[in-house]
Amino acid sequence: MNQSIRKAAVIGSGIMGSGIAAHLANVGIPCLLLDVVPTQLTEEETKKGLTPENPAVRSRLATSAIEKLSKIKPAPLYDPAFASRITPGNLEDHLPQIADVDWVIEVVVENLEVKQQLLKRVEQHWKPGTVVSSNTSGISINEMAAECGESFRKHFLGTHFFNPPRYMKLLEIIPGRDTEPELVARMKDFCERVLGKGVVIAKDTPNFIANRIGTYGLLVTLQEMLEKGFTVEEVDAVTGPAMGRPKSATFRTLDLVGLDTFVHVADNVRMNVENEHEQAVFTSPDVLTGMVARGWLGEKSGQGFYLKKKTPAGSEILSLDLKTLEYVPQMKPKSASLEAAKMAKGAGAKTKALLGAKDRYSDLAWDILKQVLVYSAEKVGEIADSVKEIDDAMKWGFSWELGPFETWDAIGLARSVERMEAEGLTVPAWVKEWVAAGHKSFYKQEEGRLYSIHVASGAYREVEQPEEVINLRSLKEQNKVVKGNSGASLIDIGDGVACLEFHSPNNAIGEDILSMITQSIDEVRSNFRGLVIANQARNYCVGANIMLLLMEAQDEEWDEINEIIRKFQYTMYALKRFEKPVVAAPHRMCLGGGVESCLPADLVIAAPETYYGLVEVGVGLIPAGGGCKELALRASQTAGLPDADLQPYINHIFQTVGTATVSTSGHDAKRLGYLRPSDRVAVSQDVQIYQAKQAVLGLDRSGYEPIPQEKVRVVGAEGKAVLQLGALGMKQSGYISDHDYLIARKLAHVLAGGDVPAGTLVSEEYMLDLEREAFLSLCGEPKTQQRMHHMLTKGKALRN
């Protein structure tokens, strides 16, 4: 199946349709993007003398959607060049071309009649065996294809991508009554392995899984708020990170989704369920429908539950007072429960701490949570076959850190059920029977295997975990840690491969991580075939420990800073010269020292969402852990022949590093030159460590030899002058400050190889000395220390 879908067609070029086409292009699948023929010419088309029959006019909607992909933020494409994989067309002229594709995805307006009519047209050109799916957020799959032929229905299913398709992991697959089970299994496999999605199998019920539970949760939150008089910001303080939920919490989420869209989704359940209690819950409150009537739809209309207002001091975000419908300054809620949740580590501990403090915010959290947990339990078997699918849907679709049943385990299953019943809530019989049988949780882990309740049998059943998914936490629970300290651990991931995992605060590189790298080299040399550098924290590594550097700089401990940087440099140098293969697997934020920990590796396998960059200039410094040296060496290698012009390559590096440019994806890191052509991008973060492990084994089997020492050809004094002249121009034009210019001059000196003649071959050690000297001199600058302090206290760069 992985190879059977080689080409696709997406019908509907709106935000969702073009986003799905973009993600197909991201993974290398050429795509036909179709939309209706416009009924009128634009002003520009009229000026050009075009007619409605012109092909450019007829396919304008799809063409325009493809052109916009490079302008949308966040970017739908891993690399803007991937837009060339999408071919625009229209439904009148190009629909017959779907006979040449392997998968047709309908993404038109959420209207049953419109979808039914389109599917009839698709069937006329359908090639038997081609997969056809609908990207609907809640319309019945069975009703949609009811008037199509049996063979067509066997190949038809729902594929509900979450928006934006590139970034949201969840993909709900919804089989119809007639969908071939084998097709469902093959599509699940394809969407996981090729598209990198987290797939759950949903039943054909209103709003499927994630939107059913998520909408219910948002509505009961609104109801509790209105009944008990909480403010918008109070509810968001309770229902965000304090409960293991995203920072957008309740009302920022609603503003992002769009209040009109949310009301439509809620109505879809209300109109399609028979249970009176559900109908009541899914009836949008008057305040919500009133806001929609006013045009207060959230971000897309400029105001919703929040309003961003410009002030003389900058801008201020106001919140809506639901009693007066006026926007007022936010009041930051404070309470013992919120503080307890803030101090706790991990979503389960945070939620437990929030519920345990016994104040009005704790009561609000419980009153919301208990209803969501019971409703989720009621829907097992109706919207999905397992608790795992519901949990995964909420984690992947709504970015909850724990799903409902995982949350229930975390707060204490038996105790919470007892409290729910004492408060008059009807807990589903299967939950009570499970607790009565002596079970304390819906999940359990034994010897590295995960089990969850199988509701139909009333017993635990092992959760299938693909071989391609390596879970470092599970391995650590199985006592696979070989060595470890406060900042990092070396873990045996099997087959003679070890993984070095960072786990310091924010994975910042300090003495503990450097020490563990050295110990790991010794251990792997003796007992393993090679090394993977990877972790499964939120971000791979945010850089070096600048708090330590700032303290030493303020105390004028220059010798100490020199030794810190020297140790960093030579630890990375030892990693590069190591006689066993090393593969780095960065993901999400990989900045500064994080990048420098990857540069010495024989191979980098980045996650698709890898935001990779040498950003030291943002804190008034330059890369000094081998970053400048490695990029200069790569420029020397790329330029090739001794008489080849090296300057353009160095100019590019100077601009990238000097502007602290960060990649927008793993593929973009290649375009920027941070990754080599030989480096790879994994299909998803889930399989990244497995792929890194396989790469280590492949290098070992091929007779690995360590990277040989090589001289660096540099542009020297002449090239440095070119770089510094460019920086001077930016300073004179007002683009950079005096201190930026000082940093740029230091960076130019290092990247150029100092004041030697152009074309001189220098050693890597010489380049490291240049890095360290420039870094030390900048540490002594008051404005650099101000930038470091500002980053530590404010979390953003200071322009001074």
Short mmCIF file of C-alpha atoms in Angstrom, two decimals, residues 470-785:
data_model
loop_
_atom_site.label_atom_id
_atom_site.label_comp_id
_atom_site.label_asym_id
_atom_site.label_seq_id
_atom_site.Cartn_x
_atom_site.Cartn_y
_atom_site.Cartn_z
CA ILE A 470 11.01 3.44 19.94
CA ASN A 471 9.87 4.82 23.29
CA LEU A 472 12.81 6.01 25.40
CA ARG A 473 10.70 6.39 28.53
CA SER A 474 9.56 2.78 28.27
CA LEU A 475 13.13 1.59 27.77
CA LYS A 476 14.24 3.50 30.86
CA GLU A 477 11.45 1.81 32.85
CA GLN A 478 12.89 -1.51 31.65
CA ASN A 479 16.27 -0.58 33.19
CA LYS A 480 17.95 -0.03 29.82
CA VAL A 481 19.90 3.01 31.07
CA VAL A 482 23.62 2.28 30.77
CA LYS A 483 24.90 5.53 32.25
CA GLY A 484 23.29 8.76 33.36
CA ASN A 485 23.53 12.03 35.26
CA SER A 486 21.28 15.04 35.84
CA GLY A 487 21.58 16.25 32.25
CA ALA A 488 21.66 13.18 30.03
CA SER A 489 21.38 9.40 29.88
CA LEU A 490 22.86 6.72 27.65
CA ILE A 491 20.14 4.15 26.84
CA ASP A 492 20.49 0.74 25.20
CA ILE A 493 17.95 0.79 22.33
CA GLY A 494 18.80 -2.70 21.13
CA ASP A 495 20.84 -4.39 18.39
CA GLY A 496 24.07 -2.95 19.72
CA VAL A 497 23.01 0.69 19.40
CA ALA A 498 22.94 3.23 22.25
CA CYS A 499 20.99 6.47 22.41
CA LEU A 500 22.26 9.57 24.16
CA GLU A 501 19.22 11.39 25.57
CA PHE A 502 19.38 14.99 26.84
CA HIS A 503 17.05 15.74 29.77
CA SER A 504 18.38 18.88 31.44
CA PRO A 505 15.95 21.84 31.87
CA ASN A 506 14.96 22.80 28.29
CA ASN A 507 17.68 20.32 27.26
CA ALA A 508 20.17 23.21 27.47
CA ILE A 509 23.75 21.98 27.08
CA GLY A 510 25.91 22.40 30.15
CA GLU A 511 28.68 20.57 32.00
CA ASP A 512 26.46 17.55 32.75
CA ILE A 513 25.60 16.89 29.10
CA LEU A 514 29.18 17.44 27.92
CA SER A 515 30.41 15.01 30.57
CA MET A 516 27.86 12.40 29.48
CA ILE A 517 28.89 12.77 25.83
CA THR A 518 32.47 11.98 26.83
CA GLN A 519 31.37 9.01 28.94
CA SER A 520 29.10 7.81 26.11
CA ILE A 521 31.99 7.82 23.65
CA ASP A 522 33.99 5.59 26.00
CA GLU A 523 31.05 3.26 26.63
CA VAL A 524 30.05 2.92 22.99
CA ARG A 525 33.66 2.38 21.96
CA SER A 526 33.79 -0.69 24.19
CA ASN A 527 30.30 -2.15 24.07
CA PHE A 528 28.18 -0.83 21.17
CA ARG A 529 28.16 -0.63 17.38
CA GLY A 530 27.26 3.04 17.26
CA LEU A 531 25.45 6.00 18.81
CA VAL A 532 22.17 7.85 18.22
CA ILE A 533 21.78 11.33 19.73
CA ALA A 534 18.06 11.94 20.26
CA ASN A 535 15.40 12.62 22.86
CA GLN A 536 11.63 12.76 23.09
CA ALA A 537 11.20 16.00 25.02
CA ARG A 538 9.07 18.79 23.59
CA ASN A 539 12.18 20.30 21.95
CA TYR A 540 15.49 18.68 21.06
CA CYS A 541 17.70 21.42 22.55
CA VAL A 542 17.32 25.18 22.97
CA GLY A 543 21.08 25.80 23.07
CA ALA A 544 23.84 26.15 25.63
CA ASN A 545 23.31 27.18 29.24
CA ILE A 546 23.51 30.97 28.88
CA MET A 547 22.62 31.51 32.56
CA LEU A 548 25.98 30.00 33.51
CA LEU A 549 27.80 32.05 30.87
CA LEU A 550 26.15 35.28 32.02
CA MET A 551 27.06 34.67 35.64
CA GLU A 552 30.67 33.99 34.76
CA ALA A 553 30.80 37.06 32.47
CA GLN A 554 29.37 39.33 35.15
CA ASP A 555 32.00 38.01 37.57
CA GLU A 556 34.66 38.55 34.87
CA GLU A 557 35.75 34.93 35.12
CA TRP A 558 37.28 34.93 31.63
CA ASP A 559 39.50 31.91 32.18
CA GLU A 560 36.48 29.96 33.35
CA ILE A 561 34.46 30.93 30.25
CA ASN A 562 37.42 30.04 28.05
CA GLU A 563 37.54 26.56 29.59
CA ILE A 564 33.76 26.09 29.27
CA ILE A 565 33.89 26.90 25.55
CA ARG A 566 37.06 24.90 25.00
CA LYS A 567 35.42 21.85 26.61
CA PHE A 568 32.32 22.30 24.44
CA GLN A 569 34.44 22.59 21.29
CA TYR A 570 36.64 19.62 21.97
CA THR A 571 33.78 17.42 23.15
CA MET A 572 32.10 18.01 19.79
CA TYR A 573 35.43 17.50 18.02
CA ALA A 574 35.86 14.14 19.80
CA LEU A 575 32.34 13.17 18.73
CA LYS A 576 33.23 13.95 15.13
CA ARG A 577 36.42 11.90 15.20
CA PHE A 578 34.81 8.97 17.04
CA GLU A 579 35.58 5.62 15.42
CA LYS A 580 31.96 4.41 15.68
CA PRO A 581 29.06 5.81 13.61
CA VAL A 582 27.05 8.66 15.14
CA VAL A 583 23.58 9.70 13.91
CA ALA A 584 21.77 12.75 15.33
CA ALA A 585 17.98 13.01 15.30
CA PRO A 586 16.84 16.57 16.10
CA HIS A 587 13.20 17.61 16.33
CA ARG A 588 11.24 20.83 16.82
CA MET A 589 13.42 23.55 18.38
CA CYS A 590 17.09 22.75 17.80
CA LEU A 591 18.99 25.98 18.34
CA GLY A 592 22.55 27.17 18.90
CA GLY A 593 24.41 24.51 20.85
CA GLY A 594 21.71 22.01 19.86
CA VAL A 595 22.72 22.43 16.22
CA GLU A 596 26.38 22.19 17.20
CA SER A 597 25.66 18.84 18.86
CA CYS A 598 24.34 17.57 15.49
CA LEU A 599 27.01 19.02 13.18
CA PRO A 600 29.71 16.45 14.14
CA ALA A 601 27.40 13.49 13.37
CA ASP A 602 28.02 11.27 10.35
CA LEU A 603 24.36 11.67 9.46
CA VAL A 604 21.46 13.80 10.63
CA ILE A 605 17.90 12.44 10.40
CA ALA A 606 15.69 15.41 11.24
CA ALA A 607 12.00 15.35 12.05
CA PRO A 608 9.80 17.10 9.46
CA GLU A 609 9.04 19.75 12.08
CA THR A 610 12.60 20.73 12.91
CA TYR A 611 13.29 24.42 13.55
CA TYR A 612 17.05 24.46 13.21
CA GLY A 613 19.40 27.40 13.47
CA LEU A 614 22.54 28.98 14.90
CA VAL A 615 20.92 31.88 16.75
CA GLU A 616 23.73 33.07 19.04
CA VAL A 617 23.75 36.60 17.59
CA GLY A 618 20.35 37.02 19.25
CA VAL A 619 22.12 37.03 22.62
CA GLY A 620 25.06 39.10 21.39
CA LEU A 621 27.41 36.18 20.68
CA ILE A 622 28.56 34.01 17.79
CA PRO A 623 28.48 30.18 17.49
CA ALA A 624 31.56 28.86 19.30
CA GLY A 625 30.93 25.16 19.82
CA GLY A 626 32.29 24.34 16.40
CA GLY A 627 29.34 25.79 14.48
CA CYS A 628 31.30 28.40 12.52
CA LYS A 629 34.14 25.95 11.91
CA GLU A 630 31.84 23.21 10.59
CA LEU A 631 29.93 25.51 8.24
CA ALA A 632 33.16 27.03 6.92
CA LEU A 633 34.52 23.52 6.35
CA ARG A 634 31.37 22.53 4.48
CA ALA A 635 31.68 25.62 2.31
CA SER A 636 35.27 24.65 1.55
CA GLN A 637 34.16 21.11 0.63
CA THR A 638 31.19 22.29 -1.44
CA ALA A 639 33.24 24.78 -3.44
CA GLY A 640 35.47 21.89 -4.48
CA LEU A 641 38.51 22.73 -6.61
CA PRO A 642 41.23 24.96 -5.11
CA ASP A 643 40.60 27.68 -7.68
CA ALA A 644 36.77 27.58 -7.29
CA ASP A 645 35.16 30.75 -5.94
CA LEU A 646 34.47 30.17 -2.26
CA GLN A 647 33.05 33.63 -1.49
CA PRO A 648 29.37 33.00 -2.46
CA TYR A 649 29.20 30.03 -0.08
CA ILE A 650 30.69 32.03 2.79
CA ASN A 651 28.40 34.97 2.01
CA HIS A 652 25.38 32.66 2.36
CA ILE A 653 26.60 31.29 5.70
CA PHE A 654 27.35 34.79 6.95
CA GLN A 655 23.85 35.95 6.12
CA THR A 656 22.15 32.87 7.59
CA VAL A 657 24.08 32.89 10.87
CA GLY A 658 24.33 36.68 11.09
CA THR A 659 20.56 37.06 10.90
CA ALA A 660 19.91 34.11 13.26
CA THR A 661 17.82 32.45 10.56
CA VAL A 662 15.94 29.36 11.75
CA SER A 663 14.59 26.73 9.37
CA THR A 664 10.83 26.31 9.08
CA SER A 665 11.15 22.54 8.61
CA GLY A 666 13.71 19.77 8.26
CA HIS A 667 13.62 20.25 4.50
CA ASP A 668 14.15 23.98 4.89
CA ALA A 669 17.24 23.27 7.00
CA LYS A 670 18.68 21.62 3.90
CA ARG A 671 17.86 24.66 1.79
CA LEU A 672 19.62 26.92 4.30
CA GLY A 673 22.71 24.72 4.29
CA TYR A 674 22.47 23.61 7.92
CA LEU A 675 21.87 20.06 6.72
CA ARG A 676 23.96 18.34 4.05
CA PRO A 677 22.47 16.80 0.90
CA SER A 678 23.21 13.39 2.43
CA ASP A 679 21.22 14.17 5.59
CA ARG A 680 17.61 13.00 5.70
CA VAL A 681 14.19 14.02 6.94
CA ALA A 682 12.10 11.33 8.64
CA VAL A 683 8.46 10.93 7.65
CA SER A 684 7.43 11.62 11.26
CA GLN A 685 8.94 12.14 14.68
CA ASP A 686 7.40 8.86 15.83
CA VAL A 687 9.77 6.77 13.68
CA GLN A 688 12.76 9.10 13.77
CA ILE A 689 14.80 7.28 16.43
CA TYR A 690 14.12 3.92 14.76
CA GLN A 691 15.35 5.30 11.44
CA ALA A 692 18.42 6.77 13.16
CA LYS A 693 19.14 3.39 14.74
CA GLN A 694 18.84 1.64 11.36
CA ALA A 695 21.20 4.22 9.85
CA VAL A 696 23.79 3.47 12.55
CA LEU A 697 23.51 -0.24 11.83
CA GLY A 698 23.82 0.41 8.09
CA LEU A 699 26.98 2.49 8.55
CA ASP A 700 28.43 -0.19 10.82
CA ARG A 701 27.69 -3.00 8.35
CA SER A 702 29.30 -1.09 5.50
CA GLY A 703 32.64 -0.99 7.30
CA TYR A 704 32.48 2.43 8.96
CA GLU A 705 35.60 4.55 9.06
CA PRO A 706 35.81 7.77 11.12
CA ILE A 707 35.70 11.13 9.36
CA PRO A 708 39.30 12.01 8.39
CA GLN A 709 40.89 15.28 9.39
CA GLU A 710 40.70 17.90 6.67
CA LYS A 711 42.08 21.38 6.13
CA VAL A 712 39.68 24.27 5.68
CA ARG A 713 40.19 26.53 2.67
CA VAL A 714 39.24 30.07 3.74
CA VAL A 715 38.47 33.36 2.01
CA GLY A 716 40.86 35.18 4.35
CA ALA A 717 41.33 38.94 4.73
CA GLU A 718 39.89 39.79 1.30
CA GLY A 719 36.77 37.74 1.90
CA LYS A 720 36.39 39.18 5.39
CA ALA A 721 36.39 42.68 3.89
CA VAL A 722 33.54 41.67 1.58
CA LEU A 723 31.48 40.36 4.51
CA GLN A 724 32.18 43.39 6.68
CA LEU A 725 31.32 45.76 3.85
CA GLY A 726 27.91 44.11 3.56
CA ALA A 727 27.38 44.50 7.31
CA LEU A 728 28.43 48.16 7.13
CA GLY A 729 25.84 48.76 4.44
CA MET A 730 23.13 47.28 6.68
CA LYS A 731 24.27 49.47 9.58
CA GLN A 732 24.26 52.63 7.47
CA SER A 733 20.79 51.76 6.18
CA GLY A 734 19.48 51.41 9.72
CA TYR A 735 18.80 47.68 9.54
CA ILE A 736 21.24 46.79 12.32
CA SER A 737 22.53 48.58 15.43
CA ASP A 738 26.11 49.45 16.32
CA HIS A 739 26.30 46.37 18.52
CA ASP A 740 24.87 44.18 15.74
CA TYR A 741 27.62 45.54 13.51
CA LEU A 742 30.28 44.67 16.10
CA ILE A 743 28.94 41.09 16.29
CA ALA A 744 28.85 40.89 12.47
CA ARG A 745 32.48 41.97 12.22
CA LYS A 746 33.51 39.28 14.73
CA LEU A 747 31.48 36.66 12.83
CA ALA A 748 33.04 37.74 9.53
CA HIS A 749 36.53 37.41 11.02
CA VAL A 750 35.86 33.83 12.13
CA LEU A 751 34.04 32.60 9.00
CA ALA A 752 36.72 34.15 6.75
CA GLY A 753 39.50 32.38 8.64
CA GLY A 754 41.01 35.57 10.04
CA ASP A 755 43.52 37.79 8.26
CA VAL A 756 45.36 35.10 6.28
CA PRO A 757 45.61 35.32 2.45
CA ALA A 758 42.61 34.10 0.45
CA GLY A 759 42.80 30.37 -0.32
CA THR A 760 44.92 29.53 2.72
CA LEU A 761 44.39 26.04 4.12
CA VAL A 762 43.96 26.16 7.91
CA SER A 763 43.32 23.47 10.51
CA GLU A 764 40.06 22.86 12.34
CA GLU A 765 41.86 23.65 15.61
CA TYR A 766 42.84 27.07 14.21
CA MET A 767 39.17 27.78 13.34
CA LEU A 768 38.07 26.72 16.83
CA ASP A 769 40.59 29.15 18.34
CA LEU A 770 39.10 31.97 16.25
CA GLU A 771 35.61 31.06 17.44
CA ARG A 772 36.63 31.02 21.08
CA GLU A 773 38.52 34.34 20.92
CA ALA A 774 35.57 36.12 19.30
CA PHE A 775 33.12 34.57 21.76
CA LEU A 776 35.19 35.62 24.77
CA SER A 777 35.57 39.20 23.57
CA LEU A 778 31.80 39.50 23.04
CA CYS A 779 31.08 38.08 26.50
CA GLY A 780 32.85 41.10 27.93
CA GLU A 781 30.59 43.56 26.11
CA PRO A 782 27.93 45.17 28.39
CA LYS A 783 25.38 45.11 25.57
CA THR A 784 25.90 41.39 25.05
CA GLN A 785 25.33 40.81 28.75
#
